[in-house]
Amino acid sequence: MRRSGNGTGRRKRRLETTKRVRLAERLATGLITAGGFGAVIAITLICAFLLAVALPLFRRAQASEPNEAPVAERAPRRVFPDEYGVLVAVLGQDWNLRVLAVESGQVLEEIEPFAGLSRPTAFSASVDGRSLAFGFEDGSVRTARIGFESSFPIADEVPAELVDVAGGRVVEFGNAIWQRTPEGKLRREALDFELGEPLQLDSASPVQRLSHLDDDGDQTFVVWTRDAGPLFVQAESTMNLFTGESETSLEERVLPYDRESDSAPPAQVLLTGTGREVLIVHGDGRAERIDARDPANATVAEVVDLTPEEGERLTSTTFLVGRSTLITGSDRGVIRAWFDAPREDGATPDGKALVEAHTMRGPNTPVVHLAASPRSRLIVATFGDGTVQAYHVTSESRLLELDATDIGSPFGARILPKEDHVLAFGSAGLKSWEVDFRSPEASFSSFFRPVWYETYPGPQHVWQSEGASDAFETKLGFVPLVYGTIKATFYSMLFGTPLALLAALFTSEFLDRRLRAPIKSSIEMMASLPSVVLGFLAGLVIAPFAQTALPAILAAIVTVPLALLLGAHLWQFLPTERRSAWSGWQRVVAMAAALPVGVLAAAWVGPGLERLFFAGSIELWLGGKGAHSIGAWGLLLLPVSVLLVTLVGGRGYAAFLARRGESWTRGRTARVDLLKLGVGLVATLGVAFGVGGLLEVSGFDPRGSLLDTYDPHNALLVGFVMGFAIIPIIYTLAEDALSSVPEHLRLASLGAGATPWQTAVRVVLPTATSGLFSAVMIGLGRAVGETMIVLMATGNTPIMEINPFSGFRTLSANIAVELPEAVQGSTHYRALFLAALVLFAMTFVLNTCAETVRIRFRKRSSRL
């Protein structure tokens, strides 16, 4: 501090800021500015990273330049490619197998499976092409296995001509393809074919149509014979323990069919993946679905038109993997997906109906051939104009369009087992493309709109990323996760916000100043409880207790607030001097004593209410036991009834007290208030249960809609436990906002004759609205992003139910559970990052809206 004189003997003080203070100020300003920019940059980078990982989900599929090779085969019956895209086996019209090199089209090997045998008259293949079945003129059938054997010969077994084969080069040698792998090993790829023994049917009539399933040696056939019509045949293999030979027994059943209306054989007979349903398909699109769960009593479940457009004809069919979804193509270029969906009207014997779930339209030319991927819901369709198009069935999206017009009349195309190549076969050659389908099941519709999944009754929002079978279909609907996040947030805020705000109001306006600091510190210490500890307590301690004490807990919703209100009214009967003397810790103790009174009352009343309204067990009642629902309606309508009675009765009582209560003594006023509480309680219960009775008489039952079965790990449990996690945050910020209201506003209100309660509600609360709103929104953000509590306290099932007694799964919990198991770069992996982006967007929108509202409140309160 510097001082200087003015020449008159009087000293004039001149204040100057020292360099150290100015330097500290500049440093602090710079750090705060850098911190602010750093926070913005960090959030931007996080958002950019999430976008970078998630955006590849929406990239289109790509195909490389094709490899084309001439072939001499004409209209083969079936094409069997290997998984590496270097070999293809062709079943020709002469029933011989020819092994071709994809790169050159040269025939490496020709196999005559039926040399010395009669030629087949019917043929069937599995979706993956590994299992075959042949029918013959003499009424017998044979199965076969076809595949490609990969081997890695040791150095001594490698021909001298192949020792120096470079990496990636494909060499045709003998009847196999040799190729050096990226790891440096030499791989040999050759056809592996095995024809089974004949199975003779009782009917020696020629087999005209055939379909089969092979399940680890137990085989099921649907055979159409010229004389007997459709037969359901089950072949069971058993091992003879004495001879070591396998013996096969056949069981045949004639399926119901009207032979008089159709003398010619149908276009196809198809056996679904369950082996208990048969489709007899005709060229005009008509199909009989036969329920063969009991083959001895099989019935025609329904007749379906697979070509619903007038004049349309069926040209091609195939099954998706699992054989539960039938894909049909027509002469108008329309591709449809059909599967069984549950039907509750009892119109079919098996309670199911074959429905058209998905429709895809190609060019207005006939669908020549359809082929499905052996591992997913991808299909390739070959059209009459020579184009080959790839579709994802569930999302109904066209992924690729490939040109195969230069290989002659199209026969068909296939997706290789690894889904990295598409092979097209024509009358003049074959053509192969290296493809990258990326994430075909991912689209905006599949993430955020209902999708009709296989065997579901209709389009639904579903998240199910893993399954136990090869035919499992990944379901990546975000709506159940968003719903679970909102549900968890709603119940936690419903429990925590009123308690936190009322506690803050009491601490700031009514509590003795000597007790404010310790009580506030005690509540703030609750924030130090780790989420994992709260979740552990909720899942292992509170959930089992809540299940056994459910009636008392539901009763406590009424008895605990009632005990506090009753205690407050009884407190008014104390003399004025005593009440003033006991305004400190004594009042806090009295309030704390009201809690166990309410809890004991709930423990005493709860079982009686359970017997009276819920047939002796709330859990069994929720499961369907008992016909009466007035008790449930009463509990559900109680909050609305309280609000209605308070608004209506409160206004009338205030007017009455203004007219009559000026001359009353404090004791008389206390008695009238107590009487008002009793009347209000009776009116509240009367309104709630009266309306509930009317709803019950009208036939409305909350079970199945608002309420459902009881799950110990439910939304109420999460709301209770997560409420404790957000109470300290909301309470601290709200109490600070209330305490920061200028004291002169309180004094002015009290001086004008307002009571402390009127001052708190009509002066302090409006002034602190912006701070209170900020506190609530920060608590809301904490609840939206909570992970461990909902992970450990809920069933973690992604379902969409309004039922408070059911579980759910949130976005954050889903990411925590599934991200460690997701394959990096997979669709599932990127979908989880997209879920994180959705959560980021939700919190961003909430905070933006909250800040807008807070600014408006702040402007309004600044005028005071």
Coordinates of C-alpha atoms in Angstrom, one line a residue, residues 416-766:
L416 CA -21.2 -67.6 -48.7
P417 CA -21.1 -68.9 -45.1
K418 CA -18.9 -66.1 -43.8
E419 CA -21.1 -63.5 -45.5
D420 CA -18.1 -61.9 -47.2
H421 CA -18.9 -63.0 -50.8
V422 CA -21.9 -63.3 -53.1
L423 CA -21.7 -65.8 -55.9
A424 CA -24.0 -65.6 -58.9
F425 CA -24.5 -68.5 -61.4
G426 CA -25.8 -68.1 -65.0
S427 CA -26.0 -70.0 -68.2
A428 CA -22.7 -68.6 -69.4
G429 CA -20.6 -68.4 -66.3
L430 CA -20.3 -67.6 -62.6
K431 CA -19.5 -64.2 -61.0
S432 CA -18.4 -63.5 -57.5
W433 CA -18.1 -60.3 -55.5
E434 CA -16.3 -59.6 -52.2
V435 CA -18.9 -57.8 -50.1
D436 CA -19.1 -56.0 -46.8
F437 CA -22.7 -55.9 -45.5
R438 CA -21.5 -53.9 -42.4
S439 CA -24.4 -53.8 -40.0
P440 CA -27.5 -54.8 -42.0
E441 CA -29.8 -55.2 -39.0
A442 CA -29.0 -51.6 -37.9
S443 CA -31.3 -48.8 -39.0
F444 CA -33.2 -45.9 -37.4
S445 CA -36.4 -47.9 -37.7
S446 CA -34.9 -51.0 -36.0
F447 CA -33.6 -48.8 -33.1
F448 CA -36.5 -46.6 -32.5
R449 CA -39.6 -48.1 -34.2
P450 CA -41.5 -51.3 -33.4
V451 CA -40.2 -54.3 -35.5
W452 CA -42.0 -57.5 -36.2
Y453 CA -39.6 -60.3 -35.1
E454 CA -40.0 -63.9 -35.8
T455 CA -42.8 -65.7 -33.9
Y456 CA -43.9 -62.4 -32.2
P457 CA -47.6 -61.6 -32.3
G458 CA -46.9 -58.2 -33.9
P459 CA -44.3 -55.4 -34.2
Q460 CA -42.7 -54.6 -30.8
H461 CA -39.9 -52.7 -29.2
V462 CA -37.4 -55.3 -28.1
W463 CA -33.8 -55.4 -26.9
Q464 CA -32.2 -58.8 -26.9
S465 CA -28.6 -58.9 -28.0
E466 CA -27.8 -62.6 -27.3
G467 CA -29.5 -65.9 -27.8
A468 CA -28.9 -69.6 -27.3
S469 CA -29.5 -70.9 -30.8
D470 CA -27.9 -70.4 -34.2
A471 CA -31.3 -69.1 -35.5
F472 CA -31.4 -66.3 -32.9
E473 CA -32.1 -62.9 -34.3
T474 CA -30.4 -59.9 -32.7
K475 CA -33.0 -57.4 -31.5
L476 CA -31.6 -53.9 -30.9
G477 CA -34.6 -51.7 -30.0
F478 CA -33.6 -48.7 -27.8
V479 CA -37.1 -47.8 -26.7
P480 CA -37.3 -50.4 -23.8
L481 CA -34.0 -49.0 -22.5
V482 CA -35.1 -45.4 -22.8
Y483 CA -38.4 -46.4 -21.1
G484 CA -36.5 -48.0 -18.3
T485 CA -34.3 -45.0 -17.8
I486 CA -37.4 -42.7 -17.6
K487 CA -39.2 -45.1 -15.3
A488 CA -36.2 -45.3 -12.9
T489 CA -35.8 -41.5 -13.0
F490 CA -39.5 -41.0 -12.4
Y491 CA -39.8 -43.2 -9.3
S492 CA -36.6 -41.9 -7.8
M493 CA -37.6 -38.3 -8.3
L494 CA -41.1 -39.1 -7.0
F495 CA -39.6 -40.3 -3.8
G496 CA -36.6 -38.1 -3.3
T497 CA -37.7 -34.7 -4.6
P498 CA -40.5 -33.9 -2.1
L499 CA -38.4 -35.1 0.8
A500 CA -35.4 -33.1 -0.2
L501 CA -37.3 -29.9 -0.9
L502 CA -39.4 -30.1 2.2
A503 CA -36.3 -30.9 4.3
A504 CA -34.5 -27.9 2.8
L505 CA -37.5 -25.7 3.5
F506 CA -37.8 -26.9 7.1
T507 CA -34.1 -26.5 7.7
S508 CA -33.9 -23.0 6.2
E509 CA -37.1 -21.5 7.6
F510 CA -38.3 -23.4 10.7
L511 CA -35.4 -25.2 12.3
D512 CA -33.5 -23.6 15.2
R513 CA -30.3 -22.0 13.9
R514 CA -28.2 -24.0 16.3
L515 CA -29.3 -27.2 14.7
R516 CA -29.1 -26.2 11.1
A517 CA -25.4 -26.9 10.6
P518 CA -25.3 -30.4 12.2
I519 CA -28.5 -31.6 10.5
K520 CA -27.4 -30.2 7.1
S521 CA -24.0 -31.9 7.5
S522 CA -25.6 -35.2 8.4
I523 CA -27.8 -35.1 5.3
E524 CA -24.9 -34.2 3.1
M525 CA -22.9 -37.1 4.5
M526 CA -25.5 -39.4 2.8
A527 CA -23.9 -38.3 -0.5
S528 CA -20.7 -40.2 0.5
L529 CA -22.4 -43.5 0.3
P530 CA -21.2 -45.3 -2.9
S531 CA -23.8 -46.3 -5.4
V532 CA -22.5 -49.9 -5.3
V533 CA -23.2 -50.1 -1.6
L534 CA -26.7 -48.7 -2.0
G535 CA -27.3 -51.2 -4.8
F536 CA -25.9 -54.1 -2.7
L537 CA -28.2 -53.2 0.2
A538 CA -31.2 -52.8 -2.1
G539 CA -30.7 -56.1 -3.9
L540 CA -29.7 -58.3 -0.9
V541 CA -31.3 -56.7 2.1
I542 CA -34.2 -54.4 1.2
A543 CA -35.7 -56.4 -1.6
P544 CA -36.3 -59.6 0.5
F545 CA -37.5 -57.5 3.4
A546 CA -39.9 -55.6 1.2
Q547 CA -41.3 -58.8 -0.2
T548 CA -42.2 -60.1 3.2
A549 CA -43.4 -56.7 4.5
L550 CA -45.2 -55.6 1.4
P551 CA -48.6 -54.9 3.1
A552 CA -47.0 -52.8 5.8
I553 CA -45.0 -50.9 3.3
L554 CA -48.0 -50.0 1.2
A555 CA -49.9 -49.0 4.4
A556 CA -47.0 -46.9 5.5
I557 CA -47.6 -44.7 2.4
V558 CA -50.7 -43.5 4.3
T559 CA -49.8 -44.0 8.0
V560 CA -46.4 -42.3 8.1
P561 CA -47.6 -38.9 6.6
L562 CA -50.7 -39.2 8.7
A563 CA -48.7 -39.7 11.9
L564 CA -46.6 -36.6 11.1
L565 CA -49.8 -34.5 10.4
L566 CA -51.4 -35.8 13.6
G567 CA -48.3 -34.9 15.6
A568 CA -48.2 -31.4 14.1
H569 CA -51.8 -30.9 15.1
L570 CA -51.3 -32.2 18.6
W571 CA -48.3 -29.9 18.9
Q572 CA -50.7 -27.0 18.6
F573 CA -52.3 -28.0 21.9
L574 CA -49.2 -27.1 23.9
P575 CA -49.2 -23.8 25.7
T576 CA -47.6 -21.0 23.9
E577 CA -44.7 -20.7 26.4
R578 CA -44.0 -24.4 26.2
R579 CA -44.1 -24.4 22.4
S580 CA -41.7 -21.5 22.2
A581 CA -39.3 -23.1 24.7
W582 CA -39.4 -26.4 22.8
S583 CA -38.8 -24.9 19.4
G584 CA -35.3 -26.4 19.2
W585 CA -34.2 -30.0 19.5
Q586 CA -37.4 -30.9 21.4
R587 CA -39.4 -30.3 18.2
V588 CA -37.0 -32.4 16.1
V589 CA -37.3 -35.2 18.6
A590 CA -41.0 -35.1 18.5
M591 CA -41.0 -35.2 14.8
A592 CA -38.6 -38.2 14.8
A593 CA -40.9 -39.9 17.3
A594 CA -43.8 -39.6 14.8
L595 CA -42.0 -41.8 12.3
P596 CA -41.9 -45.0 14.4
V597 CA -45.6 -44.4 15.3
G598 CA -46.5 -44.3 11.6
V599 CA -44.4 -47.4 11.0
L600 CA -45.9 -49.4 13.9
A601 CA -49.4 -48.3 12.7
A602 CA -48.6 -49.6 9.2
A603 CA -47.3 -52.9 10.6
W604 CA -50.6 -53.3 12.5
V605 CA -53.0 -52.1 9.8
G606 CA -51.2 -53.7 6.7
P607 CA -52.1 -57.4 7.2
G608 CA -55.7 -56.5 7.9
L609 CA -55.9 -54.4 4.7
E610 CA -54.3 -57.3 2.8
R611 CA -57.0 -59.7 4.1
L612 CA -59.8 -57.3 3.4
F613 CA -58.9 -56.0 0.0
F614 CA -56.4 -58.5 -1.5
A615 CA -57.7 -62.0 -0.8
G616 CA -55.1 -62.5 1.9
S617 CA -52.0 -62.0 -0.3
I618 CA -51.0 -59.0 -2.4
E619 CA -48.6 -61.1 -4.5
L620 CA -51.2 -63.7 -5.3
W621 CA -53.8 -61.0 -6.0
L622 CA -51.5 -59.4 -8.4
G623 CA -51.1 -62.8 -10.1
G624 CA -54.8 -63.1 -10.6
K625 CA -56.2 -64.5 -7.3
G626 CA -59.3 -62.7 -6.1
A627 CA -61.9 -60.8 -8.1
H628 CA -62.2 -57.5 -6.2
S629 CA -60.0 -54.5 -7.1
I630 CA -61.4 -51.7 -5.0
G631 CA -58.4 -51.8 -2.6
A632 CA -56.0 -51.4 -5.5
W633 CA -58.0 -48.6 -7.1
G634 CA -58.2 -46.8 -3.7
L635 CA -54.4 -46.9 -3.3
L636 CA -53.8 -45.7 -6.9
L637 CA -56.4 -42.9 -6.6
L638 CA -55.2 -41.8 -3.1
P639 CA -52.7 -39.1 -4.3
V640 CA -55.3 -37.6 -6.7
S641 CA -57.9 -37.7 -3.9
V642 CA -55.6 -36.0 -1.4
L643 CA -54.9 -33.2 -3.9
L644 CA -58.5 -32.8 -4.7
V645 CA -59.7 -32.7 -1.1
T646 CA -56.9 -30.3 -0.1
L647 CA -57.6 -27.8 -2.9
V648 CA -61.4 -27.8 -2.4
G649 CA -61.5 -28.2 1.4
G650 CA -58.5 -25.9 2.0
R651 CA -60.1 -23.0 0.2
G652 CA -63.4 -23.4 2.0
Y653 CA -61.7 -23.8 5.4
A654 CA -59.6 -20.7 4.8
A655 CA -62.7 -18.6 4.0
F656 CA -64.5 -20.1 7.1
L657 CA -61.5 -19.4 9.4
A658 CA -61.3 -15.8 8.1
R659 CA -64.9 -15.2 9.0
R660 CA -65.2 -17.0 12.3
G661 CA -61.7 -17.6 13.6
E662 CA -60.6 -14.1 14.6
S663 CA -62.1 -14.3 18.0
W664 CA -61.2 -17.9 18.7
T665 CA -58.6 -18.9 21.3
R666 CA -55.5 -21.0 20.2
G667 CA -57.0 -24.1 21.8
R668 CA -60.2 -23.8 20.0
T669 CA -58.4 -23.2 16.7
A670 CA -56.3 -26.3 17.4
R671 CA -59.4 -28.4 18.0
V672 CA -61.0 -27.2 14.8
D673 CA -57.8 -28.0 12.9
L674 CA -57.8 -31.5 14.3
L675 CA -61.4 -31.9 13.4
K676 CA -60.5 -30.6 9.9
L677 CA -57.8 -33.3 9.6
G678 CA -60.3 -36.0 10.5
V679 CA -62.9 -34.8 8.1
G680 CA -60.3 -34.4 5.4
L681 CA -59.0 -38.0 6.0
V682 CA -62.5 -39.4 5.8
A683 CA -63.2 -37.4 2.7
T684 CA -60.0 -38.4 1.0
L685 CA -60.6 -42.1 1.7
G686 CA -64.2 -41.7 0.6
V687 CA -63.3 -40.1 -2.7
A688 CA -60.5 -42.6 -3.4
F689 CA -62.4 -45.8 -2.6
G690 CA -65.7 -44.4 -3.9
V691 CA -64.3 -43.8 -7.3
G692 CA -62.4 -47.1 -7.1
G693 CA -65.8 -48.8 -6.4
L694 CA -67.3 -47.2 -9.5
L695 CA -64.4 -48.3 -11.6
E696 CA -64.7 -51.9 -10.3
V697 CA -68.5 -52.0 -10.9
S698 CA -67.8 -50.7 -14.5
G699 CA -65.5 -53.7 -15.1
F700 CA -62.2 -52.0 -14.9
D701 CA -59.4 -54.0 -13.3
P702 CA -55.9 -52.4 -12.8
R703 CA -54.3 -55.8 -13.1
G704 CA -52.8 -56.4 -16.5
S705 CA -52.6 -52.6 -17.2
L706 CA -51.5 -50.4 -14.3
L707 CA -50.5 -53.3 -12.1
D708 CA -49.2 -56.8 -12.8
T709 CA -47.2 -59.6 -11.2
Y710 CA -44.8 -58.8 -8.3
D711 CA -41.1 -58.9 -8.9
P712 CA -39.0 -58.4 -5.8
H713 CA -36.5 -56.2 -7.8
N714 CA -38.9 -53.6 -9.0
A715 CA -39.3 -49.9 -9.8
L716 CA -40.5 -49.0 -6.3
L717 CA -37.4 -50.5 -4.7
V718 CA -35.2 -48.6 -7.2
G719 CA -37.1 -45.3 -6.5
F720 CA -36.7 -45.8 -2.8
V721 CA -33.0 -46.5 -2.9
M722 CA -32.0 -44.1 -5.7
G723 CA -34.1 -41.5 -3.9
F724 CA -31.6 -41.7 -1.0
A725 CA -28.8 -41.1 -3.6
I726 CA -30.3 -37.9 -5.0
I727 CA -31.7 -36.4 -1.7
P728 CA -28.4 -35.0 -0.5
I729 CA -27.7 -33.3 -3.8
I730 CA -31.2 -31.7 -4.1
Y731 CA -31.3 -30.9 -0.4
T732 CA -27.9 -29.1 -0.3
L733 CA -28.5 -27.0 -3.4
A734 CA -32.1 -26.2 -2.4
E735 CA -31.2 -25.2 1.2
D736 CA -28.5 -22.9 -0.1
A737 CA -31.0 -21.3 -2.5
L738 CA -33.5 -20.8 0.2
S739 CA -30.9 -19.4 2.7
S740 CA -29.7 -16.9 0.1
V741 CA -33.1 -15.2 -0.1
P742 CA -32.5 -11.7 1.3
E743 CA -33.6 -11.4 5.0
H744 CA -35.4 -8.1 4.5
L745 CA -38.0 -10.0 2.4
R746 CA -38.8 -12.3 5.3
L747 CA -38.9 -9.4 7.8
A748 CA -41.2 -7.4 5.5
S749 CA -43.6 -10.3 5.1
L750 CA -43.6 -11.0 8.9
G751 CA -44.1 -7.3 9.6
A752 CA -47.1 -7.2 7.3
G753 CA -48.8 -9.9 9.5
A754 CA -48.0 -13.0 7.5
T755 CA -47.3 -16.2 9.4
P756 CA -43.9 -18.0 9.1
W757 CA -45.5 -20.6 6.8
Q758 CA -47.1 -18.0 4.6
T759 CA -43.8 -16.2 4.4
A760 CA -42.0 -19.4 3.4
V761 CA -44.5 -20.4 0.8
R762 CA -45.5 -17.1 -0.7
V763 CA -42.2 -15.1 -0.4
V764 CA -39.2 -17.3 0.1
L765 CA -40.1 -20.1 -2.3
P766 CA -41.0 -17.9 -5.3

